[in-house]
PDB file of C-alpha atoms in Angstrom:
ATOM      1  CA  ASP A   1     111.328  88.195  94.682  1.00  0.00           C
ATOM      2  CA  ALA A   2     108.313  88.341  92.562  1.00  0.00           C
ATOM      3  CA  GLY A   3     105.784  91.253  92.755  1.00  0.00           C
ATOM      4  CA  VAL A   4     102.405  91.440  92.605  1.00  0.00           C
ATOM      5  CA  THR A   5     101.392  89.795  89.248  1.00  0.00           C
ATOM      6  CA  GLN A   6      97.974  90.142  87.504  1.00  0.00           C
ATOM      7  CA  SER A   7      96.445  88.241  84.578  1.00  0.00           C
ATOM      8  CA  PRO A   8      95.826  88.765  81.889  1.00  0.00           C
ATOM      9  CA  THR A   9      97.465  92.017  81.144  1.00  0.00           C
ATOM     10  CA  HIS A  10      94.650  92.974  78.206  1.00  0.00           C
ATOM     11  CA  LEU A  11      91.323  92.026  77.683  1.00  0.00           C
ATOM     12  CA  ILE A  12      88.679  92.363  75.202  1.00  0.00           C
ATOM     13  CA  LYS A  13      84.844  91.702  76.109  1.00  0.00           C
ATOM     14  CA  THR A  14      81.883  92.320  74.533  1.00  0.00           C
ATOM     15  CA  ARG A  15      78.830  94.288  76.552  1.00  0.00           C
ATOM     16  CA  GLY A  16      77.080  91.542  78.504  1.00  0.00           C
ATOM     17  CA  GLN A  17      79.830  89.310  78.884  1.00  0.00           C
ATOM     18  CA  GLN A  18      81.556  88.118  82.372  1.00  0.00           C
ATOM     19  CA  VAL A  19      85.150  88.582  83.295  1.00  0.00           C
ATOM     20  CA  THR A  20      87.353  87.045  85.628  1.00  0.00           C
ATOM     21  CA  LEU A  21      90.415  88.975  86.931  1.00  0.00           C
ATOM     22  CA  ARG A  22      93.385  87.059  88.488  1.00  0.00           C
ATOM     23  CA  CYS A  23      95.710  88.292  91.137  1.00  0.00           C
ATOM     24  CA  SER A  24      99.103  86.923  93.055  1.00  0.00           C
ATOM     25  CA  PRO A  25     100.086  88.894  95.871  1.00  0.00           C
ATOM     26  CA  ILE A  26     103.640  89.293  97.113  1.00  0.00           C
ATOM     27  CA  SER A  27     104.706  86.030  99.173  1.00  0.00           C
ATOM     28  CA  GLY A  28     103.895  86.743 102.662  1.00  0.00           C
ATOM     29  CA  HIS A  29     101.330  89.226 102.148  1.00  0.00           C
ATOM     30  CA  LYS A  30      97.900  88.579 103.451  1.00  0.00           C
ATOM     31  CA  SER A  31      95.771  91.418 101.858  1.00  0.00           C
ATOM     32  CA  VAL A  32      94.694  91.974  98.283  1.00  0.00           C
ATOM     33  CA  SER A  33      93.053  95.130  97.291  1.00  0.00           C
ATOM     34  CA  TRP A  34      91.162  96.177  93.901  1.00  0.00           C
ATOM     35  CA  TYR A  35      90.919  99.287  92.198  1.00  0.00           C
ATOM     36  CA  GLN A  36      89.424 100.411  88.935  1.00  0.00           C
ATOM     37  CA  GLN A  37      91.388 103.220  87.096  1.00  0.00           C
ATOM     38  CA  VAL A  38      89.637 105.061  84.603  1.00  0.00           C
ATOM     39  CA  LEU A  39      91.902 106.999  81.984  1.00  0.00           C
ATOM     40  CA  GLY A  40      92.806 110.151  83.593  1.00  0.00           C
ATOM     41  CA  GLN A  41      91.535 109.515  87.131  1.00  0.00           C
ATOM     42  CA  GLY A  42      92.795 108.008  90.571  1.00  0.00           C
ATOM     43  CA  PRO A  43      92.466 104.453  91.164  1.00  0.00           C
ATOM     44  CA  GLN A  44      88.841 103.796  92.734  1.00  0.00           C
ATOM     45  CA  PHE A  45      88.433 101.444  95.485  1.00  0.00           C
ATOM     46  CA  ILE A  46      86.682  98.227  94.702  1.00  0.00           C
ATOM     47  CA  PHE A  47      87.143  95.335  97.351  1.00  0.00           C
ATOM     48  CA  GLN A  48      89.817  94.485 100.054  1.00  0.00           C
ATOM     49  CA  TYR A  49      90.388  90.940 101.424  1.00  0.00           C
ATOM     50  CA  TYR A  50      92.454  90.095 104.468  1.00  0.00           C
ATOM     51  CA  GLU A  51      92.972  86.685 105.333  1.00  0.00           C
ATOM     52  CA  LYS A  52      90.365  85.504 102.722  1.00  0.00           C
ATOM     53  CA  GLU A  53      87.591  87.571 104.525  1.00  0.00           C
ATOM     54  CA  GLU A  54      86.237  90.743 102.546  1.00  0.00           C
ATOM     55  CA  ARG A  55      87.319  93.715 104.913  1.00  0.00           C
ATOM     56  CA  GLY A  56      85.905  96.380 102.514  1.00  0.00           C
ATOM     57  CA  ARG A  57      83.831  97.343 100.091  1.00  0.00           C
ATOM     58  CA  GLY A  58      83.718 100.491  97.570  1.00  0.00           C
ATOM     59  CA  ASN A  59      80.523 101.970  95.698  1.00  0.00           C
ATOM     60  CA  PHE A  60      80.557  99.447  92.930  1.00  0.00           C
ATOM     61  CA  PRO A  61      77.125  97.560  92.134  1.00  0.00           C
ATOM     62  CA  ASP A  62      76.602  93.964  92.474  1.00  0.00           C
ATOM     63  CA  ARG A  63      77.980  93.101  89.340  1.00  0.00           C
ATOM     64  CA  PHE A  64      81.306  93.349  90.973  1.00  0.00           C
ATOM     65  CA  SER A  65      82.492  90.386  93.206  1.00  0.00           C
ATOM     66  CA  ALA A  66      85.810  89.066  94.397  1.00  0.00           C
ATOM     67  CA  ARG A  67      87.133  86.054  96.461  1.00  0.00           C
ATOM     68  CA  GLN A  68      90.328  85.426  97.952  1.00  0.00           C
ATOM     69  CA  PHE A  69      91.868  81.776  98.342  1.00  0.00           C
ATOM     70  CA  PRO A  70      93.774  80.045 100.827  1.00  0.00           C
ATOM     71  CA  ASN A  71      97.069  80.704  99.226  1.00  0.00           C
ATOM     72  CA  TYR A  72      95.975  84.544  99.372  1.00  0.00           C
ATOM     73  CA  SER A  73      95.675  85.032  95.608  1.00  0.00           C
ATOM     74  CA  SER A  74      92.468  86.457  94.504  1.00  0.00           C
ATOM     75  CA  GLU A  75      89.776  86.712  91.734  1.00  0.00           C
ATOM     76  CA  LEU A  76      87.844  89.941  90.538  1.00  0.00           C
ATOM     77  CA  ASN A  77      84.595  88.949  88.606  1.00  0.00           C
ATOM     78  CA  VAL A  78      82.637  91.563  86.625  1.00  0.00           C
ATOM     79  CA  ASN A  79      79.285  90.486  85.368  1.00  0.00           C
ATOM     80  CA  ALA A  80      77.031  91.924  82.547  1.00  0.00           C
ATOM     81  CA  LEU A  81      79.704  94.170  81.427  1.00  0.00           C
ATOM     82  CA  LEU A  82      79.091  97.542  80.448  1.00  0.00           C
ATOM     83  CA  LEU A  83      81.009  99.897  78.153  1.00  0.00           C
ATOM     84  CA  GLY A  84      81.470 101.938  81.395  1.00  0.00           C
ATOM     85  CA  ASP A  85      83.531  99.184  82.529  1.00  0.00           C
ATOM     86  CA  SER A  86      86.689  99.793  80.343  1.00  0.00           C
ATOM     87  CA  ALA A  87      89.525 100.410  82.491  1.00  0.00           C
ATOM     88  CA  LEU A  88      92.804  99.414  84.093  1.00  0.00           C
ATOM     89  CA  TYR A  89      91.867  97.069  86.823  1.00  0.00           C
ATOM     90  CA  LEU A  90      94.614  97.243  89.497  1.00  0.00           C
ATOM     91  CA  CYS A  91      95.472  94.756  92.368  1.00  0.00           C
ATOM     92  CA  ALA A  92      97.558  95.644  95.502  1.00  0.00           C
ATOM     93  CA  SER A  93      98.758  93.554  97.679  1.00  0.00           C
ATOM     94  CA  SER A  94     100.121  94.369 101.704  1.00  0.00           C
ATOM     95  CA  PHE A  95     101.459  92.515 104.580  1.00  0.00           C
ATOM     96  CA  GLY A  96      98.149  93.930 106.604  1.00  0.00           C
ATOM     97  CA  GLY A  97      95.339  95.630 106.050  1.00  0.00           C
ATOM     98  CA  ARG A  98      95.010  99.213 107.963  1.00  0.00           C
ATOM     99  CA  GLY A  99      97.857 101.592 106.856  1.00  0.00           C
ATOM    100  CA  THR A 100     100.101  99.618 105.413  1.00  0.00           C
ATOM    101  CA  GLU A 101     102.105 100.084 102.249  1.00  0.00           C
ATOM    102  CA  ALA A 102     100.596  98.837  99.210  1.00  0.00           C
ATOM    103  CA  PHE A 103     102.071  97.021  96.217  1.00  0.00           C
ATOM    104  CA  PHE A 104     100.315  97.357  92.977  1.00  0.00           C
ATOM    105  CA  GLY A 105     100.846  94.919  89.967  1.00  0.00           C
ATOM    106  CA  GLN A 106     100.612  96.283  86.790  1.00  0.00           C
ATOM    107  CA  GLY A 107      97.171  96.015  85.901  1.00  0.00           C
ATOM    108  CA  THR A 108      94.635  94.266  83.283  1.00  0.00           C
ATOM    109  CA  ARG A 109      93.625  96.701  80.746  1.00  0.00           C
ATOM    110  CA  LEU A 110      89.726  95.783  80.050  1.00  0.00           C
ATOM    111  CA  THR A 111      87.916  97.015  77.131  1.00  0.00           C
ATOM    112  CA  VAL A 112      84.419  96.333  77.039  1.00  0.00           C
ATOM    113  CA  VAL A 113      83.220  96.987  72.906  1.00  0.00           C
TER     114      VAL A 113
ATOM    115  CA  GLY B   1      82.652 107.473 100.932  1.00  0.00           C
ATOM    116  CA  GLN B   2      85.671 109.488 101.424  1.00  0.00           C
ATOM    117  CA  GLN B   3      86.580 111.752  99.100  1.00  0.00           C
ATOM    118  CA  VAL B   4      90.308 113.419  98.836  1.00  0.00           C
ATOM    119  CA  MET B   5      90.882 116.305  96.649  1.00  0.00           C
ATOM    120  CA  GLN B   6      94.257 117.301  95.255  1.00  0.00           C
ATOM    121  CA  ILE B   7      95.208 120.766  93.419  1.00  0.00           C
ATOM    122  CA  PRO B   8      96.161 121.641  90.876  1.00  0.00           C
ATOM    123  CA  GLN B   9      94.732 118.827  88.714  1.00  0.00           C
ATOM    124  CA  TYR B  10      97.731 119.458  86.119  1.00  0.00           C
ATOM    125  CA  GLN B  11     101.093 121.213  86.434  1.00  0.00           C
ATOM    126  CA  HIS B  12     103.745 121.862  83.715  1.00  0.00           C
ATOM    127  CA  VAL B  13     107.193 123.411  85.200  1.00  0.00           C
ATOM    128  CA  GLN B  14     110.550 123.977  83.641  1.00  0.00           C
ATOM    129  CA  GLU B  15     113.397 121.475  84.563  1.00  0.00           C
ATOM    130  CA  GLY B  16     114.861 123.068  87.885  1.00  0.00           C
ATOM    131  CA  GLU B  17     111.457 124.842  89.225  1.00  0.00           C
ATOM    132  CA  ASP B  18     109.873 123.725  92.210  1.00  0.00           C
ATOM    133  CA  PHE B  19     106.768 121.883  92.459  1.00  0.00           C
ATOM    134  CA  THR B  20     103.778 121.354  94.990  1.00  0.00           C
ATOM    135  CA  THR B  21     100.821 119.425  95.178  1.00  0.00           C
ATOM    136  CA  TYR B  22      97.929 119.447  97.713  1.00  0.00           C
ATOM    137  CA  CYS B  23      95.668 116.940  99.270  1.00  0.00           C
ATOM    138  CA  ASN B  24      92.710 118.040 101.005  1.00  0.00           C
ATOM    139  CA  SER B  25      89.914 116.167 102.759  1.00  0.00           C
ATOM    140  CA  SER B  26      86.759 117.572 104.433  1.00  0.00           C
ATOM    141  CA  THR B  27      87.261 114.638 107.439  1.00  0.00           C
ATOM    142  CA  THR B  28      90.223 113.815 109.536  1.00  0.00           C
ATOM    143  CA  LEU B  29      92.248 111.263 107.870  1.00  0.00           C
ATOM    144  CA  SER B  30      93.613 108.532 110.082  1.00  0.00           C
ATOM    145  CA  ASN B  31      97.092 108.598 107.929  1.00  0.00           C
ATOM    146  CA  ILE B  32      97.934 109.216 104.507  1.00  0.00           C
ATOM    147  CA  GLN B  33     100.165 108.008 101.799  1.00  0.00           C
ATOM    148  CA  TRP B  34     102.078 109.000  98.607  1.00  0.00           C
ATOM    149  CA  TYR B  35     102.257 107.278  95.489  1.00  0.00           C
ATOM    150  CA  LYS B  36     103.638 107.933  92.038  1.00  0.00           C
ATOM    151  CA  GLN B  37     102.234 106.864  88.691  1.00  0.00           C
ATOM    152  CA  ARG B  38     104.531 106.943  85.861  1.00  0.00           C
ATOM    153  CA  PRO B  39     102.671 107.189  82.367  1.00  0.00           C
ATOM    154  CA  GLY B  40     101.708 103.713  81.496  1.00  0.00           C
ATOM    155  CA  GLY B  41     102.758 102.366  84.542  1.00  0.00           C
ATOM    156  CA  HIS B  42     101.034 101.477  88.301  1.00  0.00           C
ATOM    157  CA  PRO B  43     101.222 103.686  91.301  1.00  0.00           C
ATOM    158  CA  VAL B  44     104.366 103.103  93.455  1.00  0.00           C
ATOM    159  CA  PHE B  45     104.665 103.988  97.167  1.00  0.00           C
ATOM    160  CA  LEU B  46     106.323 106.802  98.122  1.00  0.00           C
ATOM    161  CA  ILE B  47     105.872 107.488 101.848  1.00  0.00           C
ATOM    162  CA  GLN B  48     103.367 107.266 104.916  1.00  0.00           C
ATOM    163  CA  LEU B  49     102.658 110.103 107.063  1.00  0.00           C
ATOM    164  CA  VAL B  50     100.748 109.214 110.632  1.00  0.00           C
ATOM    165  CA  LYS B  51     101.212 111.724 112.902  1.00  0.00           C
ATOM    166  CA  SER B  52     100.015 115.281 113.269  1.00  0.00           C
ATOM    167  CA  GLY B  53     102.314 118.124 111.928  1.00  0.00           C
ATOM    168  CA  GLU B  54     104.629 115.119 110.276  1.00  0.00           C
ATOM    169  CA  VAL B  55     107.150 116.436 108.073  1.00  0.00           C
ATOM    170  CA  LYS B  56     109.538 113.671 105.922  1.00  0.00           C
ATOM    171  CA  LYS B  57     112.001 114.233 103.547  1.00  0.00           C
ATOM    172  CA  GLN B  58     113.153 111.963 100.604  1.00  0.00           C
ATOM    173  CA  LYS B  59     116.197 113.775  98.891  1.00  0.00           C
ATOM    174  CA  ARG B  60     114.487 116.252  97.058  1.00  0.00           C
ATOM    175  CA  LEU B  61     110.926 115.345  98.107  1.00  0.00           C
ATOM    176  CA  THR B  62     109.268 116.819 101.160  1.00  0.00           C
ATOM    177  CA  PHE B  63     106.171 115.566 102.310  1.00  0.00           C
ATOM    178  CA  GLN B  64     103.978 117.163 105.194  1.00  0.00           C
ATOM    179  CA  PHE B  65     100.755 116.312 107.302  1.00  0.00           C
ATOM    180  CA  GLY B  66      98.582 119.010 108.430  1.00  0.00           C
ATOM    181  CA  GLU B  67      98.325 119.456 111.950  1.00  0.00           C
ATOM    182  CA  ALA B  68      94.528 118.951 112.097  1.00  0.00           C
ATOM    183  CA  LYS B  69      95.345 115.757 109.711  1.00  0.00           C
ATOM    184  CA  LYS B  70      92.762 117.108 107.176  1.00  0.00           C
ATOM    185  CA  ASN B  71      95.694 118.325 104.333  1.00  0.00           C
ATOM    186  CA  SER B  72      98.839 116.972 103.183  1.00  0.00           C
ATOM    187  CA  SER B  73     101.390 118.317 100.734  1.00  0.00           C
ATOM    188  CA  LEU B  74     104.355 117.187  98.563  1.00  0.00           C
ATOM    189  CA  HIS B  75     106.807 119.181  97.457  1.00  0.00           C
ATOM    190  CA  ILE B  76     109.781 118.560  94.757  1.00  0.00           C
ATOM    191  CA  THR B  77     112.601 120.873  94.948  1.00  0.00           C
ATOM    192  CA  ALA B  78     114.598 121.326  91.594  1.00  0.00           C
ATOM    193  CA  THR B  79     112.482 119.029  89.311  1.00  0.00           C
ATOM    194  CA  GLN B  80     114.145 116.838  86.986  1.00  0.00           C
ATOM    195  CA  THR B  81     112.691 115.024  83.960  1.00  0.00           C
ATOM    196  CA  THR B  82     112.316 111.668  85.749  1.00  0.00           C
ATOM    197  CA  ASP B  83     110.023 113.408  88.205  1.00  0.00           C
ATOM    198  CA  VAL B  84     107.327 113.276  85.228  1.00  0.00           C
ATOM    199  CA  GLY B  85     104.111 111.309  86.278  1.00  0.00           C
ATOM    200  CA  THR B  86     100.919 111.681  88.220  1.00  0.00           C
ATOM    201  CA  TYR B  87     101.326 111.717  92.084  1.00  0.00           C
ATOM    202  CA  PHE B  88      98.419 110.689  94.344  1.00  0.00           C
ATOM    203  CA  CYS B  89      97.762 110.896  97.883  1.00  0.00           C
ATOM    204  CA  ALA B  90      95.569 108.362  99.318  1.00  0.00           C
ATOM    205  CA  GLU B  91      93.853 107.954 102.982  1.00  0.00           C
ATOM    206  CA  THR B  92      94.484 104.497 104.482  1.00  0.00           C
ATOM    207  CA  GLY B  93      92.023 103.715 106.878  1.00  0.00           C
ATOM    208  CA  ASN B  94      90.384  99.885 106.408  1.00  0.00           C
ATOM    209  CA  GLN B  95      90.516 101.109 102.643  1.00  0.00           C
ATOM    210  CA  PHE B  96      92.343 103.111 100.401  1.00  0.00           C
ATOM    211  CA  TYR B  97      90.940 106.239  99.142  1.00  0.00           C
ATOM    212  CA  PHE B  98      93.022 107.782  96.435  1.00  0.00           C
ATOM    213  CA  GLY B  99      93.152 111.704  95.805  1.00  0.00           C
ATOM    214  CA  THR B 100      92.309 112.981  92.395  1.00  0.00           C
ATOM    215  CA  GLY B 101      95.826 113.189  91.558  1.00  0.00           C
ATOM    216  CA  THR B 102      98.255 115.901  90.285  1.00  0.00           C
ATOM    217  CA  SER B 103      99.876 115.283  86.914  1.00  0.00           C
ATOM    218  CA  LEU B 104     103.408 116.764  86.500  1.00  0.00           C
ATOM    219  CA  THR B 105     104.801 117.484  83.161  1.00  0.00           C
ATOM    220  CA  VAL B 106     108.501 118.359  83.174  1.00  0.00           C
ATOM    221  CA  ILE B 107     109.774 120.562  80.493  1.00  0.00           C
ATOM    222  CA  PRO B 108     113.618 120.009  79.659  1.00  0.00           C
TER     223      PRO B 108
END
């Protein structure tokens, strides 16, 4: 079985640009969450979607948005990129929402220059 | 938002020594999960604790959930070089709030 897949694996963008990151959950999983992990820190929660509806939002500016599609895949969009947005962006899928095991993808390494 | 603190931030041990990381919250946790992240990798689920005072074991790993559900610990007995990585606790209500992590280095 395929695990959580994220694309692209690496990305370099210029300040002010926009970026879209993609995530395909494990088959049968209906929940997708997004995290930002800066080097040396724990993952910071950005969004959770369950059954295509936003279930939670972390403390991130409105430049960050996401959506979940009918096939449960998800996209994370970041507008007006800042140098501080450089990080590993992790997607995790789970069968349900509250209190279920999360399976993480390998992440997308975003570098903003 | 939720804040879950972990101590220590870093730990270096000789292979064969024991290791413990502690996770503390100022508020009651609905449940807690533990993840391991190898250098350059992604977090991998280890275990979930739900009940007050719960203790679970996985081979050399022992996980505890405090009676007040405000703290948790992970203890590794007789560390091995394969235990290297960062261990995170995470509070899992409607969202996941990860702790600050403990980075474990095992010296052969």
